[in-house]
Backbone as a chain_set.jsonl record, in Angstrom:
{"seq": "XXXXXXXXXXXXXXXXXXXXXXXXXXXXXXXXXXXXXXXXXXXXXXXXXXXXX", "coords": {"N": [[-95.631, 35.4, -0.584], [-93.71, 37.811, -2.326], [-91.079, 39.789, -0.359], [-90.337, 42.959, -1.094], [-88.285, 44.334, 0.409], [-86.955, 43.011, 1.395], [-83.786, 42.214, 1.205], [-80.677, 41.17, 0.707], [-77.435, 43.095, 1.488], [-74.157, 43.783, 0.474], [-71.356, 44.841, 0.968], [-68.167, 44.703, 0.753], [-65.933, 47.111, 1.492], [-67.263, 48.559, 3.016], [-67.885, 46.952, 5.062], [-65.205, 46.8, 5.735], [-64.593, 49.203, 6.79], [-66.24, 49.505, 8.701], [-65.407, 47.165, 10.524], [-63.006, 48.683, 11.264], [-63.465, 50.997, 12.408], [-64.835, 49.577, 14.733], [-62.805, 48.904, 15.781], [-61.48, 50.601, 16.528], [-62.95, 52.316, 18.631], [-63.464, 50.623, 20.397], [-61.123, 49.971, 21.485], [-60.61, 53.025, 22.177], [-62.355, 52.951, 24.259], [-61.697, 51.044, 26.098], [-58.802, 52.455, 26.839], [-57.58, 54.615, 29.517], [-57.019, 57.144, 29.174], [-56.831, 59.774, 26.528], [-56.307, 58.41, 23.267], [-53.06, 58.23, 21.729], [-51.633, 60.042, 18.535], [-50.228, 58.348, 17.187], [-51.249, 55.571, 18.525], [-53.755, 55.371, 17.786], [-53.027, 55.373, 14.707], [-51.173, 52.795, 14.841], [-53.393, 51.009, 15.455], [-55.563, 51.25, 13.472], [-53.696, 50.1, 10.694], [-51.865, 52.144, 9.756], [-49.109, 53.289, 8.238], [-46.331, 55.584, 8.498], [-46.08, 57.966, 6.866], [-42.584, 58.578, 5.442], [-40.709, 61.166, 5.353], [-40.129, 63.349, 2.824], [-37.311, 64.403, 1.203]], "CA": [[-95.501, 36.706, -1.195], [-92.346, 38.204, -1.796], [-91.15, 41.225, 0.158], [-88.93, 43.655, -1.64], [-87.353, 44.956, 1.045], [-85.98, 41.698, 1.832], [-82.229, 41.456, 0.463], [-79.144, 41.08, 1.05], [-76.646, 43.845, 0.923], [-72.877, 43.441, 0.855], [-69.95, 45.802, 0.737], [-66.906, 44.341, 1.216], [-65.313, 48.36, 1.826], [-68.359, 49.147, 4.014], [-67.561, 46.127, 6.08], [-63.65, 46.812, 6.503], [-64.678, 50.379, 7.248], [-67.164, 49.155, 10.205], [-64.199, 46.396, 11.282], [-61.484, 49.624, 11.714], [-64.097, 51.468, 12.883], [-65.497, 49.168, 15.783], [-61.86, 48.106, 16.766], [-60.993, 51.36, 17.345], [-64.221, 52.541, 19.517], [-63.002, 49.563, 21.469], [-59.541, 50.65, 21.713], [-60.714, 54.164, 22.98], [-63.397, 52.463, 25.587], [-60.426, 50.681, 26.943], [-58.144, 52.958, 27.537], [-57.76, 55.31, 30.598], [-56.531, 58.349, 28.399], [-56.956, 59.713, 25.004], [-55.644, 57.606, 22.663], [-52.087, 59.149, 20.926], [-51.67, 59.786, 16.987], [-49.564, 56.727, 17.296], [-51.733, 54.719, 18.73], [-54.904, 55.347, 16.665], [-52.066, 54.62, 13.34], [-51.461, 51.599, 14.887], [-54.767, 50.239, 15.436], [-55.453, 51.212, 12.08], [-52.735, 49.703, 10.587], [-51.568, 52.842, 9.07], [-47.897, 53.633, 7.901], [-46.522, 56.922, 8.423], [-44.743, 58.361, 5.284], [-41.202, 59.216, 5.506], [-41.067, 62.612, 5.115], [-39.354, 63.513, 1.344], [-36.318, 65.236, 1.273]], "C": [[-94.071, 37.216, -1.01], [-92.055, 39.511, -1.414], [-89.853, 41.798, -0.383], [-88.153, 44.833, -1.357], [-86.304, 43.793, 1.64], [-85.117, 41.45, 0.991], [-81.415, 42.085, 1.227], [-78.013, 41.827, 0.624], [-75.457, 43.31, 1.704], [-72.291, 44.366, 0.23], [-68.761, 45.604, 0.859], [-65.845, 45.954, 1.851], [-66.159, 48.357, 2.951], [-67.746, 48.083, 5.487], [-66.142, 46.092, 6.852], [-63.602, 47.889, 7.264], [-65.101, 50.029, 8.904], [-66.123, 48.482, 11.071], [-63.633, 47.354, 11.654], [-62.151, 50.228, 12.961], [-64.59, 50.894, 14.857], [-64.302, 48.999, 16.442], [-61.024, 49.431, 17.39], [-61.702, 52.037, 18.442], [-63.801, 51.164, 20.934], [-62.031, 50.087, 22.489], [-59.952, 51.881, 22.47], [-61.496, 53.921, 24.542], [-62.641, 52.368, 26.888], [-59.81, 51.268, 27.251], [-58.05, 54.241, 28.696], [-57.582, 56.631, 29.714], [-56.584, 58.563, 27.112], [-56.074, 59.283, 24.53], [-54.199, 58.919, 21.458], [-52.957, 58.687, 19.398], [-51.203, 58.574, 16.371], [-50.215, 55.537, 17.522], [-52.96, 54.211, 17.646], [-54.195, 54.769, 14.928], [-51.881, 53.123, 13.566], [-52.783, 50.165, 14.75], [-55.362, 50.344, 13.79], [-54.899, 50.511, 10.776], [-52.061, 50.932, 9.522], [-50.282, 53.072, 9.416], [-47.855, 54.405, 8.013], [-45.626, 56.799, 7.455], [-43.739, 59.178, 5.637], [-41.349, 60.317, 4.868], [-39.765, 62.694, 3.846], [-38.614, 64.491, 1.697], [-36.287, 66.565, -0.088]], "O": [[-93.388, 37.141, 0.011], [-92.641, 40.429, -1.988], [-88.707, 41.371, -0.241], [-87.644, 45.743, -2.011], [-85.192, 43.856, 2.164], [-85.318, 40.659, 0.07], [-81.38, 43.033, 2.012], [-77.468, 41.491, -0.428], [-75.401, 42.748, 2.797], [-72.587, 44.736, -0.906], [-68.14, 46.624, 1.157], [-65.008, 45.696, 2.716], [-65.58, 48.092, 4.004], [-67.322, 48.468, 6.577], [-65.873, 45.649, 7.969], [-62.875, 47.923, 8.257], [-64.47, 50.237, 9.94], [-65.852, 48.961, 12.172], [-63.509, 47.187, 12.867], [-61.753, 50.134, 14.122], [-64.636, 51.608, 15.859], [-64.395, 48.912, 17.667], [-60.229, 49.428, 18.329], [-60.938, 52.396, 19.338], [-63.986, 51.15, 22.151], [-62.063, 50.444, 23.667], [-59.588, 51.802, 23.643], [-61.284, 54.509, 25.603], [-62.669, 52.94, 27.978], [-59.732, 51.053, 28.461], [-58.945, 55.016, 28.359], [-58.673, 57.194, 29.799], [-56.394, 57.583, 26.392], [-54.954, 59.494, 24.995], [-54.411, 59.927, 20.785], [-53.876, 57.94, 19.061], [-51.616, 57.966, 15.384], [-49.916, 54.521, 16.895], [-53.086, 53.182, 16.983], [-54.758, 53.972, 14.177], [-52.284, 52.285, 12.761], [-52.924, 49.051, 14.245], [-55.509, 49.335, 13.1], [-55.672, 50.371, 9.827], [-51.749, 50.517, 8.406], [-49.995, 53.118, 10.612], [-48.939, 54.966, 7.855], [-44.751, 55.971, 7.201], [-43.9, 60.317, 6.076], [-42.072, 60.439, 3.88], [-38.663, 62.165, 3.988], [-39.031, 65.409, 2.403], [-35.387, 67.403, -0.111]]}, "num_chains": 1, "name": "protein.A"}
């Protein structure tokens, strides 16, 4: 019998989200002190934008 709650979902976004997500929950576990704005960008891999003249 087939059960049609049984499938297989995929998100490729959902899944990069969860990856950033888990590696930064890590990252905070680990460290002794709240994590800077810097740090959390890094782990992220987020760029900061040069500020426009």
């Amino acid at each position: 019998m087939h059960d049609q709650f049984d499938v297989t979902l995929e998100d490729g976004d959902l899944l990069g989200e969860v990856e950033l997500t888990t590696t930064l929950i890590i990252a905070a576990s680990e460290s002794e002190e709240h994590l800077s704005q810097e740090e959390i960008d890094r782990i992220l891999g987020v760029t900061p934008r040069k500020p426009q003249d």
